[in-house]
Amino acid sequence: MKKKIGFIAAMTLVALALLSTRFYMVDVPIWHFLGGGKGPDPATLHLRGEFVESNLGAAEGPAGSLTVRMIAQQFVFVPQCIVVPAGVPIRFRITSADAVHKLSFLGTNYGLKAVPGVVTEATFTFAKPGEFKIPCQEFCGAGHYAMRGQLEVVPRDQFASLLPGERRNCEPR
Ligand code: CUA
Protein backbone atom coordinates (compact mmCIF):
# COMPACT_ATOMS: atom_id res chain seq x y z
CA MET A 1 0.00 0.00 0.00
CA LYS A 2 2.72 2.41 1.06
CA LYS A 3 4.61 1.54 -2.12
CA LYS A 4 1.58 2.32 -4.24
CA ILE A 5 1.09 5.76 -2.67
CA GLY A 6 4.77 6.47 -3.16
CA PHE A 7 4.48 5.51 -6.81
CA ILE A 8 1.45 7.75 -7.35
CA ALA A 9 3.20 10.64 -5.62
CA ALA A 10 6.27 10.15 -7.80
CA MET A 11 4.19 10.09 -10.98
CA THR A 12 2.35 13.23 -9.89
CA LEU A 13 5.67 14.98 -9.34
CA VAL A 14 6.88 13.92 -12.79
CA ALA A 15 3.64 15.18 -14.34
CA LEU A 16 3.95 18.50 -12.52
CA ALA A 17 7.58 18.86 -13.56
CA LEU A 18 6.62 18.23 -17.21
CA LEU A 19 3.76 20.68 -16.96
CA SER A 20 5.90 23.40 -15.44
CA THR A 21 8.45 23.27 -18.28
CA ARG A 22 5.94 22.75 -21.10
CA PHE A 23 3.10 24.91 -19.86
CA TYR A 24 3.21 27.10 -22.93
CA MET A 25 2.34 24.04 -25.03
CA VAL A 26 -0.54 23.06 -22.78
CA ASP A 27 -1.96 26.58 -22.82
CA VAL A 28 -3.41 26.41 -26.30
CA PRO A 29 -6.09 23.72 -25.87
CA ILE A 30 -6.92 24.91 -22.36
CA TRP A 31 -7.41 28.51 -23.41
CA HIS A 32 -9.37 27.41 -26.41
CA PHE A 33 -11.58 25.35 -24.14
CA LEU A 34 -12.07 28.27 -21.75
CA GLY A 35 -12.84 30.58 -24.65
CA GLY A 36 -15.62 28.21 -25.62
CA GLY A 37 -14.29 28.16 -29.18
CA LYS A 38 -16.17 31.38 -29.92
CA GLY A 39 -13.06 33.43 -30.61
CA PRO A 40 -10.97 33.36 -33.76
CA ASP A 41 -9.46 30.00 -34.71
CA PRO A 42 -5.66 30.33 -34.22
CA ALA A 43 -5.04 28.04 -37.20
CA THR A 44 -6.90 30.21 -39.73
CA LEU A 45 -6.21 33.72 -38.37
CA HIS A 46 -4.31 34.80 -41.48
CA LEU A 47 -6.88 33.37 -43.86
CA ARG A 48 -10.23 34.75 -42.80
CA GLY A 49 -12.00 36.98 -40.33
CA GLU A 50 -10.93 40.04 -38.40
CA PHE A 51 -7.22 39.25 -38.33
CA VAL A 52 -6.41 38.83 -42.04
CA GLU A 53 -3.27 40.75 -42.96
CA SER A 54 -5.01 43.64 -44.73
CA ASN A 55 -7.00 44.32 -41.55
CA LEU A 56 -3.99 44.48 -39.19
CA GLY A 57 -2.47 47.66 -37.80
CA ALA A 58 -4.30 50.90 -37.11
CA ALA A 59 -7.66 51.42 -38.78
CA GLU A 60 -10.20 54.20 -38.44
CA GLY A 61 -13.69 53.17 -37.44
CA PRO A 62 -16.97 55.06 -37.24
CA ALA A 63 -16.89 58.53 -35.62
CA GLY A 64 -13.11 58.80 -35.92
CA SER A 65 -12.43 55.96 -33.49
CA LEU A 66 -9.16 54.13 -33.93
CA THR A 67 -8.59 50.40 -33.61
CA VAL A 68 -5.29 48.55 -33.77
CA ARG A 69 -5.41 44.84 -34.59
CA MET A 70 -2.40 42.63 -33.97
CA ILE A 71 -1.44 38.98 -33.91
CA ALA A 72 1.18 37.61 -31.54
CA GLN A 73 2.88 34.43 -32.66
CA GLN A 74 6.11 32.56 -31.91
CA PHE A 75 8.17 34.77 -32.02
CA VAL A 76 6.96 37.98 -33.59
CA PHE A 77 4.17 40.49 -33.43
CA VAL A 78 2.27 41.07 -36.66
CA PRO A 79 2.58 43.81 -37.73
CA GLN A 80 6.09 44.14 -36.33
CA CYS A 81 5.62 47.88 -36.06
CA ILE A 82 2.48 49.96 -35.77
CA VAL A 83 1.99 53.70 -36.11
CA VAL A 84 -0.67 55.52 -34.10
CA PRO A 85 -1.54 59.18 -33.45
CA ALA A 86 -0.70 60.90 -30.15
CA GLY A 87 -3.40 61.98 -27.72
CA VAL A 88 -6.13 59.76 -29.12
CA PRO A 89 -7.67 56.77 -27.31
CA ILE A 90 -6.61 53.67 -29.21
CA ARG A 91 -8.51 50.45 -28.95
CA PHE A 92 -6.21 47.44 -29.22
CA ARG A 93 -7.57 44.07 -30.29
CA ILE A 94 -5.06 41.27 -30.12
CA THR A 95 -5.03 37.51 -30.38
CA SER A 96 -2.42 34.78 -30.62
CA ALA A 97 -1.71 32.23 -33.33
CA ASP A 98 -0.10 29.78 -30.89
CA ALA A 99 1.01 30.18 -27.27
CA VAL A 100 0.08 32.83 -24.72
CA HIS A 101 2.09 36.03 -25.16
CA LYS A 102 2.05 39.33 -23.34
CA LEU A 103 2.47 42.63 -25.05
CA SER A 104 3.94 45.42 -22.97
CA PHE A 105 4.78 48.94 -23.98
CA LEU A 106 8.20 49.71 -22.52
CA GLY A 107 8.16 52.91 -20.50
CA THR A 108 4.42 52.71 -19.76
CA ASN A 109 2.36 50.47 -17.53
CA TYR A 110 0.20 49.38 -20.45
CA GLY A 111 0.06 45.66 -21.08
CA LEU A 112 -2.12 43.22 -22.96
CA LYS A 113 -2.27 39.44 -23.02
CA ALA A 114 -2.52 37.60 -26.32
CA VAL A 115 -4.35 34.31 -25.96
CA PRO A 116 -5.07 31.84 -28.77
CA GLY A 117 -8.77 31.57 -29.58
CA VAL A 118 -9.58 34.75 -27.66
CA VAL A 119 -9.56 38.43 -28.60
CA THR A 120 -8.19 40.63 -25.83
CA GLU A 121 -9.23 44.25 -25.95
CA ALA A 122 -8.01 47.36 -24.13
CA THR A 123 -7.91 51.08 -24.83
CA PHE A 124 -4.74 53.09 -24.27
CA THR A 125 -3.85 56.71 -24.98
CA PHE A 126 -0.28 57.80 -25.72
CA ALA A 127 -0.05 61.46 -24.83
CA LYS A 128 3.03 62.46 -26.80
CA PRO A 129 4.82 61.33 -29.97
CA GLY A 130 7.59 58.83 -29.36
CA GLU A 131 8.78 55.29 -29.88
CA PHE A 132 7.88 52.38 -27.67
CA LYS A 133 9.47 48.95 -27.78
CA ILE A 134 7.01 46.13 -27.32
CA PRO A 135 8.79 43.22 -25.66
CA CYS A 136 6.86 40.02 -25.02
CA GLN A 137 6.61 39.50 -21.28
CA GLU A 138 5.07 36.05 -21.09
CA PHE A 139 7.40 33.11 -21.56
CA CYS A 140 6.25 31.62 -24.86
CA GLY A 141 9.05 29.32 -25.95
CA ALA A 142 12.64 29.29 -27.20
CA GLY A 143 12.48 32.63 -29.02
CA HIS A 144 10.66 34.49 -26.25
CA TYR A 145 13.55 36.75 -25.34
CA ALA A 146 13.90 37.99 -28.90
CA MET A 147 10.20 38.61 -29.39
CA ARG A 148 9.57 42.33 -29.67
CA GLY A 149 7.57 44.72 -31.74
CA GLN A 150 7.48 48.48 -31.92
CA LEU A 151 4.93 51.24 -31.58
CA GLU A 152 5.51 54.62 -33.16
CA VAL A 153 3.39 57.46 -31.87
CA VAL A 154 3.23 60.37 -34.32
CA PRO A 155 1.45 63.75 -34.23
CA ARG A 156 -2.22 63.56 -35.22
CA ASP A 157 -1.92 65.52 -38.45
CA GLN A 158 1.01 63.38 -39.57
CA PHE A 159 -0.98 60.22 -38.88
CA ALA A 160 -3.89 61.50 -40.94
CA SER A 161 -1.63 61.84 -43.98
CA LEU A 162 -0.37 58.23 -43.82
CA LEU A 163 -1.69 55.53 -46.14
CA PRO A 164 -2.96 52.30 -44.55
CA GLY A 165 0.26 50.45 -45.51
CA GLU A 166 2.38 53.18 -43.92
CA ARG A 167 0.57 52.68 -40.62
CA ARG A 168 1.88 49.15 -40.48
CA ASN A 169 5.59 49.80 -40.75
CA CYS A 170 8.21 52.06 -39.22
CA GLU A 171 10.36 52.73 -42.22
CA PRO A 172 11.76 56.26 -42.11
CA ARG A 173 9.52 58.68 -43.97
CU1 CUA B 1 5.88 35.81 -26.93
CU2 CUA B 1 7.12 35.57 -24.99
PDB file of C-alpha atoms and ligand atoms in Angstrom:
ATOM      1  CA  MET A   1       0.000   0.000   0.000  1.00  0.00           C
ATOM      2  CA  LYS A   2       2.720   2.410   1.058  1.00  0.00           C
ATOM      3  CA  LYS A   3       4.613   1.537  -2.125  1.00  0.00           C
ATOM      4  CA  LYS A   4       1.580   2.319  -4.236  1.00  0.00           C
ATOM      5  CA  ILE A   5       1.095   5.759  -2.672  1.00  0.00           C
ATOM      6  CA  GLY A   6       4.774   6.470  -3.160  1.00  0.00           C
ATOM      7  CA  PHE A   7       4.483   5.508  -6.812  1.00  0.00           C
ATOM      8  CA  ILE A   8       1.452   7.746  -7.354  1.00  0.00           C
ATOM      9  CA  ALA A   9       3.205  10.639  -5.615  1.00  0.00           C
ATOM     10  CA  ALA A  10       6.275  10.150  -7.796  1.00  0.00           C
ATOM     11  CA  MET A  11       4.188  10.087 -10.983  1.00  0.00           C
ATOM     12  CA  THR A  12       2.349  13.226  -9.891  1.00  0.00           C
ATOM     13  CA  LEU A  13       5.671  14.976  -9.338  1.00  0.00           C
ATOM     14  CA  VAL A  14       6.882  13.920 -12.786  1.00  0.00           C
ATOM     15  CA  ALA A  15       3.643  15.176 -14.342  1.00  0.00           C
ATOM     16  CA  LEU A  16       3.947  18.504 -12.516  1.00  0.00           C
ATOM     17  CA  ALA A  17       7.581  18.855 -13.563  1.00  0.00           C
ATOM     18  CA  LEU A  18       6.618  18.234 -17.206  1.00  0.00           C
ATOM     19  CA  LEU A  19       3.757  20.675 -16.955  1.00  0.00           C
ATOM     20  CA  SER A  20       5.901  23.398 -15.438  1.00  0.00           C
ATOM     21  CA  THR A  21       8.445  23.265 -18.278  1.00  0.00           C
ATOM     22  CA  ARG A  22       5.939  22.755 -21.098  1.00  0.00           C
ATOM     23  CA  PHE A  23       3.095  24.907 -19.861  1.00  0.00           C
ATOM     24  CA  TYR A  24       3.207  27.098 -22.933  1.00  0.00           C
ATOM     25  CA  MET A  25       2.338  24.038 -25.030  1.00  0.00           C
ATOM     26  CA  VAL A  26      -0.540  23.055 -22.778  1.00  0.00           C
ATOM     27  CA  ASP A  27      -1.956  26.579 -22.819  1.00  0.00           C
ATOM     28  CA  VAL A  28      -3.408  26.408 -26.303  1.00  0.00           C
ATOM     29  CA  PRO A  29      -6.087  23.717 -25.865  1.00  0.00           C
ATOM     30  CA  ILE A  30      -6.921  24.905 -22.359  1.00  0.00           C
ATOM     31  CA  TRP A  31      -7.414  28.515 -23.410  1.00  0.00           C
ATOM     32  CA  HIS A  32      -9.369  27.412 -26.411  1.00  0.00           C
ATOM     33  CA  PHE A  33     -11.580  25.346 -24.144  1.00  0.00           C
ATOM     34  CA  LEU A  34     -12.067  28.268 -21.748  1.00  0.00           C
ATOM     35  CA  GLY A  35     -12.840  30.580 -24.652  1.00  0.00           C
ATOM     36  CA  GLY A  36     -15.622  28.209 -25.621  1.00  0.00           C
ATOM     37  CA  GLY A  37     -14.290  28.156 -29.184  1.00  0.00           C
ATOM     38  CA  LYS A  38     -16.170  31.377 -29.922  1.00  0.00           C
ATOM     39  CA  GLY A  39     -13.060  33.427 -30.609  1.00  0.00           C
ATOM     40  CA  PRO A  40     -10.970  33.365 -33.757  1.00  0.00           C
ATOM     41  CA  ASP A  41      -9.461  29.997 -34.709  1.00  0.00           C
ATOM     42  CA  PRO A  42      -5.662  30.334 -34.220  1.00  0.00           C
ATOM     43  CA  ALA A  43      -5.035  28.044 -37.196  1.00  0.00           C
ATOM     44  CA  THR A  44      -6.898  30.211 -39.732  1.00  0.00           C
ATOM     45  CA  LEU A  45      -6.212  33.717 -38.373  1.00  0.00           C
ATOM     46  CA  HIS A  46      -4.313  34.802 -41.478  1.00  0.00           C
ATOM     47  CA  LEU A  47      -6.883  33.366 -43.865  1.00  0.00           C
ATOM     48  CA  ARG A  48     -10.231  34.746 -42.796  1.00  0.00           C
ATOM     49  CA  GLY A  49     -11.995  36.983 -40.327  1.00  0.00           C
ATOM     50  CA  GLU A  50     -10.934  40.035 -38.403  1.00  0.00           C
ATOM     51  CA  PHE A  51      -7.217  39.245 -38.335  1.00  0.00           C
ATOM     52  CA  VAL A  52      -6.413  38.831 -42.037  1.00  0.00           C
ATOM     53  CA  GLU A  53      -3.266  40.747 -42.962  1.00  0.00           C
ATOM     54  CA  SER A  54      -5.011  43.641 -44.734  1.00  0.00           C
ATOM     55  CA  ASN A  55      -6.995  44.321 -41.552  1.00  0.00           C
ATOM     56  CA  LEU A  56      -3.993  44.480 -39.191  1.00  0.00           C
ATOM     57  CA  GLY A  57      -2.474  47.660 -37.803  1.00  0.00           C
ATOM     58  CA  ALA A  58      -4.295  50.899 -37.107  1.00  0.00           C
ATOM     59  CA  ALA A  59      -7.658  51.420 -38.783  1.00  0.00           C
ATOM     60  CA  GLU A  60     -10.197  54.199 -38.444  1.00  0.00           C
ATOM     61  CA  GLY A  61     -13.688  53.166 -37.441  1.00  0.00           C
ATOM     62  CA  PRO A  62     -16.968  55.064 -37.242  1.00  0.00           C
ATOM     63  CA  ALA A  63     -16.888  58.526 -35.623  1.00  0.00           C
ATOM     64  CA  GLY A  64     -13.115  58.795 -35.923  1.00  0.00           C
ATOM     65  CA  SER A  65     -12.425  55.961 -33.490  1.00  0.00           C
ATOM     66  CA  LEU A  66      -9.155  54.135 -33.928  1.00  0.00           C
ATOM     67  CA  THR A  67      -8.590  50.398 -33.610  1.00  0.00           C
ATOM     68  CA  VAL A  68      -5.293  48.548 -33.771  1.00  0.00           C
ATOM     69  CA  ARG A  69      -5.415  44.838 -34.590  1.00  0.00           C
ATOM     70  CA  MET A  70      -2.398  42.630 -33.966  1.00  0.00           C
ATOM     71  CA  ILE A  71      -1.438  38.976 -33.910  1.00  0.00           C
ATOM     72  CA  ALA A  72       1.178  37.611 -31.538  1.00  0.00           C
ATOM     73  CA  GLN A  73       2.884  34.432 -32.662  1.00  0.00           C
ATOM     74  CA  GLN A  74       6.106  32.564 -31.911  1.00  0.00           C
ATOM     75  CA  PHE A  75       8.170  34.765 -32.022  1.00  0.00           C
ATOM     76  CA  VAL A  76       6.963  37.982 -33.588  1.00  0.00           C
ATOM     77  CA  PHE A  77       4.169  40.485 -33.427  1.00  0.00           C
ATOM     78  CA  VAL A  78       2.272  41.067 -36.664  1.00  0.00           C
ATOM     79  CA  PRO A  79       2.584  43.814 -37.726  1.00  0.00           C
ATOM     80  CA  GLN A  80       6.092  44.136 -36.332  1.00  0.00           C
ATOM     81  CA  CYS A  81       5.618  47.885 -36.062  1.00  0.00           C
ATOM     82  CA  ILE A  82       2.478  49.959 -35.769  1.00  0.00           C
ATOM     83  CA  VAL A  83       1.989  53.698 -36.114  1.00  0.00           C
ATOM     84  CA  VAL A  84      -0.673  55.520 -34.096  1.00  0.00           C
ATOM     85  CA  PRO A  85      -1.539  59.176 -33.452  1.00  0.00           C
ATOM     86  CA  ALA A  86      -0.700  60.900 -30.150  1.00  0.00           C
ATOM     87  CA  GLY A  87      -3.395  61.984 -27.720  1.00  0.00           C
ATOM     88  CA  VAL A  88      -6.127  59.760 -29.124  1.00  0.00           C
ATOM     89  CA  PRO A  89      -7.673  56.768 -27.311  1.00  0.00           C
ATOM     90  CA  ILE A  90      -6.611  53.672 -29.211  1.00  0.00           C
ATOM     91  CA  ARG A  91      -8.513  50.445 -28.952  1.00  0.00           C
ATOM     92  CA  PHE A  92      -6.209  47.444 -29.216  1.00  0.00           C
ATOM     93  CA  ARG A  93      -7.566  44.073 -30.292  1.00  0.00           C
ATOM     94  CA  ILE A  94      -5.064  41.274 -30.121  1.00  0.00           C
ATOM     95  CA  THR A  95      -5.030  37.514 -30.384  1.00  0.00           C
ATOM     96  CA  SER A  96      -2.419  34.783 -30.620  1.00  0.00           C
ATOM     97  CA  ALA A  97      -1.713  32.226 -33.330  1.00  0.00           C
ATOM     98  CA  ASP A  98      -0.100  29.776 -30.890  1.00  0.00           C
ATOM     99  CA  ALA A  99       1.014  30.176 -27.272  1.00  0.00           C
ATOM    100  CA  VAL A 100       0.082  32.826 -24.717  1.00  0.00           C
ATOM    101  CA  HIS A 101       2.086  36.028 -25.156  1.00  0.00           C
ATOM    102  CA  LYS A 102       2.054  39.333 -23.339  1.00  0.00           C
ATOM    103  CA  LEU A 103       2.474  42.635 -25.048  1.00  0.00           C
ATOM    104  CA  SER A 104       3.943  45.417 -22.966  1.00  0.00           C
ATOM    105  CA  PHE A 105       4.782  48.937 -23.984  1.00  0.00           C
ATOM    106  CA  LEU A 106       8.199  49.709 -22.518  1.00  0.00           C
ATOM    107  CA  GLY A 107       8.161  52.908 -20.497  1.00  0.00           C
ATOM    108  CA  THR A 108       4.419  52.709 -19.757  1.00  0.00           C
ATOM    109  CA  ASN A 109       2.362  50.472 -17.529  1.00  0.00           C
ATOM    110  CA  TYR A 110       0.198  49.381 -20.448  1.00  0.00           C
ATOM    111  CA  GLY A 111       0.056  45.658 -21.085  1.00  0.00           C
ATOM    112  CA  LEU A 112      -2.124  43.218 -22.956  1.00  0.00           C
ATOM    113  CA  LYS A 113      -2.270  39.441 -23.018  1.00  0.00           C
ATOM    114  CA  ALA A 114      -2.523  37.598 -26.317  1.00  0.00           C
ATOM    115  CA  VAL A 115      -4.352  34.314 -25.960  1.00  0.00           C
ATOM    116  CA  PRO A 116      -5.069  31.838 -28.773  1.00  0.00           C
ATOM    117  CA  GLY A 117      -8.770  31.573 -29.579  1.00  0.00           C
ATOM    118  CA  VAL A 118      -9.581  34.747 -27.659  1.00  0.00           C
ATOM    119  CA  VAL A 119      -9.563  38.428 -28.604  1.00  0.00           C
ATOM    120  CA  THR A 120      -8.185  40.629 -25.834  1.00  0.00           C
ATOM    121  CA  GLU A 121      -9.233  44.250 -25.948  1.00  0.00           C
ATOM    122  CA  ALA A 122      -8.005  47.358 -24.132  1.00  0.00           C
ATOM    123  CA  THR A 123      -7.914  51.076 -24.830  1.00  0.00           C
ATOM    124  CA  PHE A 124      -4.742  53.092 -24.275  1.00  0.00           C
ATOM    125  CA  THR A 125      -3.853  56.710 -24.979  1.00  0.00           C
ATOM    126  CA  PHE A 126      -0.285  57.799 -25.717  1.00  0.00           C
ATOM    127  CA  ALA A 127      -0.054  61.461 -24.830  1.00  0.00           C
ATOM    128  CA  LYS A 128       3.033  62.455 -26.798  1.00  0.00           C
ATOM    129  CA  PRO A 129       4.823  61.331 -29.972  1.00  0.00           C
ATOM    130  CA  GLY A 130       7.590  58.826 -29.359  1.00  0.00           C
ATOM    131  CA  GLU A 131       8.776  55.288 -29.884  1.00  0.00           C
ATOM    132  CA  PHE A 132       7.884  52.384 -27.671  1.00  0.00           C
ATOM    133  CA  LYS A 133       9.469  48.953 -27.783  1.00  0.00           C
ATOM    134  CA  ILE A 134       7.010  46.133 -27.319  1.00  0.00           C
ATOM    135  CA  PRO A 135       8.789  43.216 -25.655  1.00  0.00           C
ATOM    136  CA  CYS A 136       6.864  40.015 -25.024  1.00  0.00           C
ATOM    137  CA  GLN A 137       6.614  39.496 -21.284  1.00  0.00           C
ATOM    138  CA  GLU A 138       5.072  36.052 -21.094  1.00  0.00           C
ATOM    139  CA  PHE A 139       7.396  33.108 -21.563  1.00  0.00           C
ATOM    140  CA  CYS A 140       6.247  31.625 -24.861  1.00  0.00           C
ATOM    141  CA  GLY A 141       9.048  29.321 -25.950  1.00  0.00           C
ATOM    142  CA  ALA A 142      12.637  29.288 -27.201  1.00  0.00           C
ATOM    143  CA  GLY A 143      12.476  32.626 -29.021  1.00  0.00           C
ATOM    144  CA  HIS A 144      10.656  34.489 -26.253  1.00  0.00           C
ATOM    145  CA  TYR A 145      13.549  36.754 -25.339  1.00  0.00           C
ATOM    146  CA  ALA A 146      13.899  37.988 -28.904  1.00  0.00           C
ATOM    147  CA  MET A 147      10.196  38.606 -29.392  1.00  0.00           C
ATOM    148  CA  ARG A 148       9.566  42.326 -29.671  1.00  0.00           C
ATOM    149  CA  GLY A 149       7.570  44.716 -31.735  1.00  0.00           C
ATOM    150  CA  GLN A 150       7.477  48.482 -31.923  1.00  0.00           C
ATOM    151  CA  LEU A 151       4.932  51.237 -31.582  1.00  0.00           C
ATOM    152  CA  GLU A 152       5.510  54.615 -33.160  1.00  0.00           C
ATOM    153  CA  VAL A 153       3.387  57.460 -31.867  1.00  0.00           C
ATOM    154  CA  VAL A 154       3.229  60.373 -34.318  1.00  0.00           C
ATOM    155  CA  PRO A 155       1.448  63.753 -34.229  1.00  0.00           C
ATOM    156  CA  ARG A 156      -2.221  63.555 -35.221  1.00  0.00           C
ATOM    157  CA  ASP A 157      -1.916  65.522 -38.446  1.00  0.00           C
ATOM    158  CA  GLN A 158       1.011  63.379 -39.572  1.00  0.00           C
ATOM    159  CA  PHE A 159      -0.977  60.219 -38.885  1.00  0.00           C
ATOM    160  CA  ALA A 160      -3.890  61.505 -40.936  1.00  0.00           C
ATOM    161  CA  SER A 161      -1.632  61.840 -43.985  1.00  0.00           C
ATOM    162  CA  LEU A 162      -0.369  58.229 -43.820  1.00  0.00           C
ATOM    163  CA  LEU A 163      -1.686  55.533 -46.143  1.00  0.00           C
ATOM    164  CA  PRO A 164      -2.958  52.298 -44.548  1.00  0.00           C
ATOM    165  CA  GLY A 165       0.257  50.453 -45.506  1.00  0.00           C
ATOM    166  CA  GLU A 166       2.378  53.184 -43.921  1.00  0.00           C
ATOM    167  CA  ARG A 167       0.569  52.678 -40.622  1.00  0.00           C
ATOM    168  CA  ARG A 168       1.885  49.147 -40.485  1.00  0.00           C
ATOM    169  CA  ASN A 169       5.592  49.801 -40.750  1.00  0.00           C
ATOM    170  CA  CYS A 170       8.207  52.058 -39.220  1.00  0.00           C
ATOM    171  CA  GLU A 171      10.358  52.726 -42.217  1.00  0.00           C
ATOM    172  CA  PRO A 172      11.757  56.261 -42.115  1.00  0.00           C
ATOM    173  CA  ARG A 173       9.523  58.677 -43.973  1.00  0.00           C
TER     174      ARG A 173
HETATM  175 CU1  CUA B   1       5.884  35.812 -26.926  1.00  0.00          CU
HETATM  176 CU2  CUA B   1       7.122  35.570 -24.988  1.00  0.00          CU
END
